[in-house]
PDB file of C-alpha atoms in Angstrom:
ATOM      1  CA  UNK G 183       8.467  -8.001  -6.362  1.00  0.00           C
ATOM      2  CA  UNK G 184       5.762  -7.818  -8.038  1.00  0.00           C
ATOM      3  CA  UNK G 185       2.599  -6.114  -6.015  1.00  0.00           C
ATOM      4  CA  UNK G 186      -1.111  -6.879  -6.599  1.00  0.00           C
ATOM      5  CA  UNK G 187      -2.334  -6.670 -10.465  1.00  0.00           C
ATOM      6  CA  UNK G 188      -5.924  -6.003 -12.106  1.00  0.00           C
ATOM      7  CA  UNK G 189      -7.228  -6.272 -15.299  1.00  0.00           C
ATOM      8  CA  UNK G 190      -8.816  -4.422 -16.930  1.00  0.00           C
ATOM      9  CA  UNK G 191      -8.025  -0.696 -16.204  1.00  0.00           C
ATOM     10  CA  UNK G 192     -11.582   0.624 -17.135  1.00  0.00           C
ATOM     11  CA  UNK G 193     -14.559  -0.799 -18.557  1.00  0.00           C
ATOM     12  CA  UNK G 194     -18.059   0.291 -19.683  1.00  0.00           C
ATOM     13  CA  UNK G 195     -20.872  -1.993 -19.596  1.00  0.00           C
ATOM     14  CA  UNK G 196     -24.490  -1.486 -20.021  1.00  0.00           C
ATOM     15  CA  UNK G 197     -27.643  -2.454 -17.824  1.00  0.00           C
ATOM     16  CA  UNK G 198     -28.285  -6.136 -17.744  1.00  0.00           C
ATOM     17  CA  UNK G 199     -24.742  -7.203 -18.794  1.00  0.00           C
ATOM     18  CA  UNK G 200     -22.086  -9.421 -17.241  1.00  0.00           C
ATOM     19  CA  UNK G 201     -18.740  -8.451 -15.937  1.00  0.00           C
ATOM     20  CA  UNK G 202     -15.673 -10.461 -14.996  1.00  0.00           C
ATOM     21  CA  UNK G 203     -12.482  -8.704 -13.123  1.00  0.00           C
ATOM     22  CA  UNK G 204      -9.343 -10.027 -12.527  1.00  0.00           C
ATOM     23  CA  UNK G 205      -6.896  -9.957  -9.842  1.00  0.00           C
ATOM     24  CA  UNK G 206      -3.173 -11.414  -9.081  1.00  0.00           C
ATOM     25  CA  UNK G 207      -2.058 -10.964  -5.562  1.00  0.00           C
ATOM     26  CA  UNK G 208       1.592  -9.953  -4.682  1.00  0.00           C
ATOM     27  CA  UNK G 209       4.033 -12.553  -5.000  1.00  0.00           C
ATOM     28  CA  UNK G 210       3.727 -15.276  -1.827  1.00  0.00           C
ATOM     29  CA  UNK G 211       0.569 -13.924  -0.811  1.00  0.00           C
ATOM     30  CA  UNK G 212      -2.529 -16.823  -0.921  1.00  0.00           C
ATOM     31  CA  UNK G 213      -5.687 -14.583   0.353  1.00  0.00           C
ATOM     32  CA  UNK G 214      -7.381 -12.035  -2.304  1.00  0.00           C
ATOM     33  CA  UNK G 215      -9.859 -10.166  -0.995  1.00  0.00           C
ATOM     34  CA  UNK G 216     -12.641  -7.899  -3.285  1.00  0.00           C
ATOM     35  CA  UNK G 217     -13.920  -4.246  -2.199  1.00  0.00           C
ATOM     36  CA  UNK G 218     -16.413  -1.812  -4.217  1.00  0.00           C
ATOM     37  CA  UNK G 219     -15.242   2.180  -3.478  1.00  0.00           C
ATOM     38  CA  UNK G 220     -18.102   3.897  -4.829  1.00  0.00           C
ATOM     39  CA  UNK G 221     -17.229   7.695  -5.841  1.00  0.00           C
ATOM     40  CA  UNK G 222     -16.561   9.902  -2.756  1.00  0.00           C
ATOM     41  CA  UNK G 223     -16.735   7.374  -0.288  1.00  0.00           C
ATOM     42  CA  UNK G 224     -14.699   4.491   1.094  1.00  0.00           C
ATOM     43  CA  UNK G 225     -14.054   1.050   0.011  1.00  0.00           C
ATOM     44  CA  UNK G 226     -16.525  -1.645   1.061  1.00  0.00           C
ATOM     45  CA  UNK G 227     -15.885  -5.113   1.595  1.00  0.00           C
ATOM     46  CA  UNK G 228     -17.345  -7.722  -1.124  1.00  0.00           C
ATOM     47  CA  UNK G 229     -15.963 -11.160  -0.018  1.00  0.00           C
ATOM     48  CA  UNK G 230     -12.407 -12.773   0.358  1.00  0.00           C
ATOM     49  CA  UNK G 231     -10.764 -16.321  -1.056  1.00  0.00           C
ATOM     50  CA  UNK G 232      -8.469 -18.490   0.840  1.00  0.00           C
ATOM     51  CA  UNK G 233      -7.504 -21.928  -0.534  1.00  0.00           C
ATOM     52  CA  UNK G 234     -10.145 -21.670  -3.725  1.00  0.00           C
ATOM     53  CA  UNK G 235     -12.763 -21.007  -1.287  1.00  0.00           C
ATOM     54  CA  UNK G 236     -15.085 -17.919  -0.391  1.00  0.00           C
ATOM     55  CA  UNK G 237     -14.124 -17.433   3.654  1.00  0.00           C
ATOM     56  CA  UNK G 238     -16.519 -14.325   4.380  1.00  0.00           C
ATOM     57  CA  UNK G 239     -18.736 -11.831   2.388  1.00  0.00           C
ATOM     58  CA  UNK G 240     -19.748  -8.895   2.812  1.00  0.00           C
ATOM     59  CA  UNK G 241     -23.737  -7.314   2.341  1.00  0.00           C
ATOM     60  CA  UNK G 242     -23.457  -8.066  -1.300  1.00  0.00           C
ATOM     61  CA  UNK G 243     -26.275  -9.408  -3.373  1.00  0.00           C
ATOM     62  CA  UNK G 244     -25.530 -13.130  -4.699  1.00  0.00           C
ATOM     63  CA  UNK G 245     -25.178 -10.784  -8.451  1.00  0.00           C
ATOM     64  CA  UNK G 246     -21.719 -11.000  -7.382  1.00  0.00           C
ATOM     65  CA  UNK G 247     -19.763 -13.976  -7.275  1.00  0.00           C
ATOM     66  CA  UNK G 248     -16.335 -15.006  -7.576  1.00  0.00           C
ATOM     67  CA  UNK G 249     -13.577 -17.796  -7.668  1.00  0.00           C
ATOM     68  CA  UNK G 250      -9.873 -18.272  -6.713  1.00  0.00           C
ATOM     69  CA  UNK G 251      -7.609 -20.044  -8.756  1.00  0.00           C
ATOM     70  CA  UNK G 252      -4.881 -22.749  -7.545  1.00  0.00           C
ATOM     71  CA  UNK G 253      -1.958 -20.402  -8.649  1.00  0.00           C
ATOM     72  CA  UNK G 254      -4.085 -17.921  -5.572  1.00  0.00           C
ATOM     73  CA  UNK G 255      -5.555 -15.311  -8.567  1.00  0.00           C
ATOM     74  CA  UNK G 256      -8.652 -14.539  -8.341  1.00  0.00           C
ATOM     75  CA  UNK G 257     -11.596 -13.171 -10.369  1.00  0.00           C
ATOM     76  CA  UNK G 258     -15.183 -11.282  -9.249  1.00  0.00           C
ATOM     77  CA  UNK G 259     -18.335 -11.178 -11.410  1.00  0.00           C
ATOM     78  CA  UNK G 260     -20.990  -9.326 -11.067  1.00  0.00           C
ATOM     79  CA  UNK G 261     -24.503 -10.320 -13.412  1.00  0.00           C
ATOM     80  CA  UNK G 262     -27.320  -8.232 -14.462  1.00  0.00           C
ATOM     81  CA  UNK G 263     -25.425  -5.023 -13.629  1.00  0.00           C
ATOM     82  CA  UNK G 264     -27.323  -1.991 -12.480  1.00  0.00           C
ATOM     83  CA  UNK G 265     -25.894   1.720 -12.697  1.00  0.00           C
ATOM     84  CA  UNK G 266     -25.175   1.771  -8.708  1.00  0.00           C
ATOM     85  CA  UNK G 267     -22.840  -0.774  -9.926  1.00  0.00           C
ATOM     86  CA  UNK G 268     -20.320   2.016 -11.196  1.00  0.00           C
ATOM     87  CA  UNK G 269     -17.038   2.008  -9.087  1.00  0.00           C
ATOM     88  CA  UNK G 270     -13.895   1.424  -8.420  1.00  0.00           C
ATOM     89  CA  UNK G 271     -13.241  -2.226  -8.107  1.00  0.00           C
ATOM     90  CA  UNK G 272     -10.337  -2.993  -5.572  1.00  0.00           C
ATOM     91  CA  UNK G 273      -8.346  -6.665  -5.066  1.00  0.00           C
ATOM     92  CA  UNK G 274      -6.450  -6.683  -1.872  1.00  0.00           C
ATOM     93  CA  UNK G 275      -3.915  -9.701  -1.235  1.00  0.00           C
ATOM     94  CA  UNK G 276      -2.737 -11.033   2.330  1.00  0.00           C
ATOM     95  CA  UNK G 277      -0.882 -14.033   3.874  1.00  0.00           C
ATOM     96  CA  UNK G 278      -2.657 -15.894   5.486  1.00  0.00           C
ATOM     97  CA  UNK G 279      -3.558 -15.015   8.622  1.00  0.00           C
ATOM     98  CA  UNK G 280      -1.241 -11.993   7.931  1.00  0.00           C
ATOM     99  CA  UNK G 281      -3.458  -8.568   9.155  1.00  0.00           C
ATOM    100  CA  UNK G 282      -2.139  -6.220   6.221  1.00  0.00           C
ATOM    101  CA  UNK G 283      -3.914  -5.898   3.072  1.00  0.00           C
ATOM    102  CA  UNK G 284      -2.157  -4.745   0.071  1.00  0.00           C
ATOM    103  CA  UNK G 285      -3.807  -3.385  -2.541  1.00  0.00           C
ATOM    104  CA  UNK G 286      -4.103  -3.383  -6.386  1.00  0.00           C
ATOM    105  CA  UNK G 287      -4.208  -0.294  -8.534  1.00  0.00           C
ATOM    106  CA  UNK G 288      -8.272  -1.371  -9.155  1.00  0.00           C
ATOM    107  CA  UNK G 289     -10.993  -1.348 -12.150  1.00  0.00           C
ATOM    108  CA  UNK G 290     -13.255   1.446 -12.269  1.00  0.00           C
ATOM    109  CA  UNK G 291     -16.599  -0.049 -14.044  1.00  0.00           C
ATOM    110  CA  UNK G 292     -18.718   2.173 -15.711  1.00  0.00           C
ATOM    111  CA  UNK G 293     -22.539   1.036 -15.773  1.00  0.00           C
ATOM    112  CA  UNK G 294     -24.553   2.909 -18.330  1.00  0.00           C
TER     113      UNK G 294
ATOM    114  CA  UNK C 140     -20.831  -4.254  14.664  1.00  0.00           C
ATOM    115  CA  UNK C 141     -17.673  -2.320  13.521  1.00  0.00           C
ATOM    116  CA  UNK C 142     -17.594   1.235  12.506  1.00  0.00           C
ATOM    117  CA  UNK C 143     -14.812   3.989  11.657  1.00  0.00           C
ATOM    118  CA  UNK C 144     -15.290   7.570  11.266  1.00  0.00           C
ATOM    119  CA  UNK C 145     -13.440  10.061   9.964  1.00  0.00           C
ATOM    120  CA  UNK C 146     -15.665  13.331  10.531  1.00  0.00           C
ATOM    121  CA  UNK C 147     -13.337  15.681   8.429  1.00  0.00           C
ATOM    122  CA  UNK C 148     -13.910  15.310   5.031  1.00  0.00           C
ATOM    123  CA  UNK C 149     -11.733  17.900   3.419  1.00  0.00           C
ATOM    124  CA  UNK C 150      -8.817  19.680   4.786  1.00  0.00           C
ATOM    125  CA  UNK C 151      -6.363  22.126   2.715  1.00  0.00           C
ATOM    126  CA  UNK C 152      -3.215  23.265   4.500  1.00  0.00           C
ATOM    127  CA  UNK C 153      -0.195  25.447   3.043  1.00  0.00           C
ATOM    128  CA  UNK C 154       2.862  23.645   2.593  1.00  0.00           C
ATOM    129  CA  UNK C 155       5.384  22.889   5.078  1.00  0.00           C
ATOM    130  CA  UNK C 156       2.277  23.325   7.868  1.00  0.00           C
ATOM    131  CA  UNK C 157       1.363  20.179  10.551  1.00  0.00           C
ATOM    132  CA  UNK C 158      -1.492  18.640   9.521  1.00  0.00           C
ATOM    133  CA  UNK C 159      -3.412  15.607  12.200  1.00  0.00           C
ATOM    134  CA  UNK C 160      -6.282  13.494  10.300  1.00  0.00           C
ATOM    135  CA  UNK C 161      -8.562  12.342  12.991  1.00  0.00           C
ATOM    136  CA  UNK C 162     -10.062   8.765  13.254  1.00  0.00           C
ATOM    137  CA  UNK C 163     -12.222   7.354  15.763  1.00  0.00           C
ATOM    138  CA  UNK C 164     -13.158   3.549  15.828  1.00  0.00           C
ATOM    139  CA  UNK C 165     -15.926   1.421  17.289  1.00  0.00           C
ATOM    140  CA  UNK C 166     -15.898  -2.271  18.488  1.00  0.00           C
ATOM    141  CA  UNK C 167     -16.853  -4.693  20.591  1.00  0.00           C
ATOM    142  CA  UNK C 168     -13.900  -6.742  20.206  1.00  0.00           C
ATOM    143  CA  UNK C 169     -10.763  -6.436  22.887  1.00  0.00           C
ATOM    144  CA  UNK C 170      -8.528  -7.403  19.426  1.00  0.00           C
ATOM    145  CA  UNK C 171      -8.344  -5.857  16.325  1.00  0.00           C
ATOM    146  CA  UNK C 172      -6.193  -3.619  14.375  1.00  0.00           C
ATOM    147  CA  UNK C 173      -6.302  -0.472  13.184  1.00  0.00           C
ATOM    148  CA  UNK C 174      -4.710   1.078   9.582  1.00  0.00           C
ATOM    149  CA  UNK C 175      -4.274   4.063   7.888  1.00  0.00           C
ATOM    150  CA  UNK C 176      -4.006   3.782   3.846  1.00  0.00           C
ATOM    151  CA  UNK C 177      -3.450   6.706   1.490  1.00  0.00           C
ATOM    152  CA  UNK C 178      -5.166   6.778  -1.734  1.00  0.00           C
ATOM    153  CA  UNK C 179      -3.500   9.197  -4.506  1.00  0.00           C
ATOM    154  CA  UNK C 180      -5.734  10.190  -7.881  1.00  0.00           C
ATOM    155  CA  UNK C 181      -4.542   7.268  -9.635  1.00  0.00           C
ATOM    156  CA  UNK C 182      -6.715   4.939  -7.369  1.00  0.00           C
ATOM    157  CA  UNK C 183      -4.473   3.150  -5.781  1.00  0.00           C
ATOM    158  CA  UNK C 184      -4.837   2.321  -1.577  1.00  0.00           C
ATOM    159  CA  UNK C 185      -1.109   2.185  -0.150  1.00  0.00           C
ATOM    160  CA  UNK C 186      -0.538   0.992   2.908  1.00  0.00           C
ATOM    161  CA  UNK C 187       0.879   3.334   5.469  1.00  0.00           C
ATOM    162  CA  UNK C 188       0.883   1.741   9.141  1.00  0.00           C
ATOM    163  CA  UNK C 189      -0.876  -1.513  10.839  1.00  0.00           C
ATOM    164  CA  UNK C 190      -1.579  -1.531  14.802  1.00  0.00           C
ATOM    165  CA  UNK C 191      -2.473  -3.963  17.034  1.00  0.00           C
ATOM    166  CA  UNK C 192      -5.073  -3.272  19.811  1.00  0.00           C
ATOM    167  CA  UNK C 193      -2.511  -4.442  22.393  1.00  0.00           C
ATOM    168  CA  UNK C 194       0.042  -1.881  21.695  1.00  0.00           C
ATOM    169  CA  UNK C 195      -0.724   1.230  22.476  1.00  0.00           C
ATOM    170  CA  UNK C 196       2.871   3.150  21.912  1.00  0.00           C
ATOM    171  CA  UNK C 197       2.786   6.112  19.371  1.00  0.00           C
ATOM    172  CA  UNK C 198       5.104   5.710  16.144  1.00  0.00           C
ATOM    173  CA  UNK C 199       6.968   8.273  14.151  1.00  0.00           C
ATOM    174  CA  UNK C 200       7.912   6.984  10.721  1.00  0.00           C
ATOM    175  CA  UNK C 201       9.893  10.044   9.142  1.00  0.00           C
ATOM    176  CA  UNK C 202       7.069  12.710   8.864  1.00  0.00           C
ATOM    177  CA  UNK C 203       4.548  10.304   9.974  1.00  0.00           C
ATOM    178  CA  UNK C 204       3.366  10.037  13.417  1.00  0.00           C
ATOM    179  CA  UNK C 205       0.266   7.969  14.890  1.00  0.00           C
ATOM    180  CA  UNK C 206      -1.632   8.476  18.341  1.00  0.00           C
ATOM    181  CA  UNK C 207      -3.222   5.257  19.635  1.00  0.00           C
ATOM    182  CA  UNK C 208      -5.622   6.204  21.927  1.00  0.00           C
ATOM    183  CA  UNK C 209      -7.736   2.540  23.569  1.00  0.00           C
ATOM    184  CA  UNK C 210      -8.911   5.507  26.433  1.00  0.00           C
ATOM    185  CA  UNK C 211     -10.892   7.464  23.485  1.00  0.00           C
ATOM    186  CA  UNK C 212     -11.081   4.725  20.887  1.00  0.00           C
ATOM    187  CA  UNK C 213      -8.923   7.091  18.428  1.00  0.00           C
ATOM    188  CA  UNK C 214      -6.031   6.053  15.950  1.00  0.00           C
ATOM    189  CA  UNK C 215      -5.111  10.185  14.650  1.00  0.00           C
ATOM    190  CA  UNK C 216      -2.094  10.554  12.198  1.00  0.00           C
ATOM    191  CA  UNK C 217      -0.238  13.587  12.136  1.00  0.00           C
ATOM    192  CA  UNK C 218       2.113  14.924   8.868  1.00  0.00           C
ATOM    193  CA  UNK C 219       4.623  16.929  10.057  1.00  0.00           C
ATOM    194  CA  UNK C 220       6.171  20.001   7.747  1.00  0.00           C
ATOM    195  CA  UNK C 221       3.502  18.826   4.519  1.00  0.00           C
ATOM    196  CA  UNK C 222       4.274  18.691   1.234  1.00  0.00           C
ATOM    197  CA  UNK C 223       2.204  19.065  -2.126  1.00  0.00           C
ATOM    198  CA  UNK C 224       2.852  15.114  -2.821  1.00  0.00           C
ATOM    199  CA  UNK C 225       1.215  14.447   0.433  1.00  0.00           C
ATOM    200  CA  UNK C 226      -2.025  15.630  -0.817  1.00  0.00           C
ATOM    201  CA  UNK C 227      -4.157  12.535  -1.068  1.00  0.00           C
ATOM    202  CA  UNK C 228      -7.443  10.875   0.124  1.00  0.00           C
ATOM    203  CA  UNK C 229      -6.504   9.016   3.600  1.00  0.00           C
ATOM    204  CA  UNK C 230      -8.702   6.056   5.240  1.00  0.00           C
ATOM    205  CA  UNK C 231      -8.483   5.104   8.285  1.00  0.00           C
ATOM    206  CA  UNK C 232      -9.630   1.082   8.613  1.00  0.00           C
ATOM    207  CA  UNK C 233     -10.381  -1.446  11.259  1.00  0.00           C
ATOM    208  CA  UNK C 234      -9.633  -4.938  10.904  1.00  0.00           C
ATOM    209  CA  UNK C 235     -11.375  -7.463  13.992  1.00  0.00           C
ATOM    210  CA  UNK C 236     -10.034 -11.031  14.992  1.00  0.00           C
ATOM    211  CA  UNK C 237     -12.302 -13.873  13.829  1.00  0.00           C
ATOM    212  CA  UNK C 238     -13.036 -16.334  16.304  1.00  0.00           C
ATOM    213  CA  UNK C 239     -12.833 -18.810  13.521  1.00  0.00           C
ATOM    214  CA  UNK C 240      -9.141 -17.046  12.696  1.00  0.00           C
ATOM    215  CA  UNK C 241     -10.000 -16.539   9.276  1.00  0.00           C
ATOM    216  CA  UNK C 242     -11.316 -14.312   6.720  1.00  0.00           C
ATOM    217  CA  UNK C 243     -10.641 -10.606   8.182  1.00  0.00           C
ATOM    218  CA  UNK C 244     -12.587  -7.984   6.380  1.00  0.00           C
ATOM    219  CA  UNK C 245     -11.471  -4.467   6.723  1.00  0.00           C
ATOM    220  CA  UNK C 246     -13.935  -1.646   7.526  1.00  0.00           C
ATOM    221  CA  UNK C 247     -12.693   1.723   6.245  1.00  0.00           C
ATOM    222  CA  UNK C 248     -14.266   5.109   7.182  1.00  0.00           C
ATOM    223  CA  UNK C 249     -15.246   7.348   4.769  1.00  0.00           C
ATOM    224  CA  UNK C 250     -11.603   9.149   4.114  1.00  0.00           C
ATOM    225  CA  UNK C 251     -10.099  12.768   4.956  1.00  0.00           C
ATOM    226  CA  UNK C 252      -9.435  14.546   1.204  1.00  0.00           C
ATOM    227  CA  UNK C 253      -6.092  16.015   2.030  1.00  0.00           C
ATOM    228  CA  UNK C 254      -4.993  19.123   0.046  1.00  0.00           C
ATOM    229  CA  UNK C 255      -1.544  20.758   0.560  1.00  0.00           C
ATOM    230  CA  UNK C 256      -1.104  24.094  -1.073  1.00  0.00           C
ATOM    231  CA  UNK C 257       2.505  24.827  -2.491  1.00  0.00           C
TER     232      UNK C 257
END
């Protein structure tokens, strides 16, 4: 039973660039949520996708956008990168209204 | 707004000691879920437990146990006979039930770094 997978594992970008992170949900799951975890802090909710639509969004600027594909996989895009965007980006999947979210290994983004 | 507080930033114990991680939450909803996740150095959040706000029964799973008390808005986590492999950051999280029935985000505490020394 494949768990949540994310790619890439690590990424280095410079300020002003754009980045795309990818997530494949756990087998059988249809809902994907994205979180940002700064060093030494708890994860912060970015947004959630279900049925290819953004269903809920946290307190993040429009530079953060996403997409969900028909196979339930998802992408997180961040434009005009800032130094403060350096963080661990976590993807979590769940089954519809099922409450338990299962997390992937994350993508570590460093913005120089 | 919902909020989760983990007042213990770091805890260090010697192997085989019992340790309790505290979690206090705030929510205006009467229906919600509480979670504990473990984050080892690799970074992946590992799901440990989920509790429904209607179920205040304590739960035990091996060396792990959880004490949910609505009266004090607390959901504490105890590890009995701790082991070195228990060393990790532990997060408590809250999820409120939305009236639309969709998109329940997790609100996390700031985490407790547990170090178990041999």
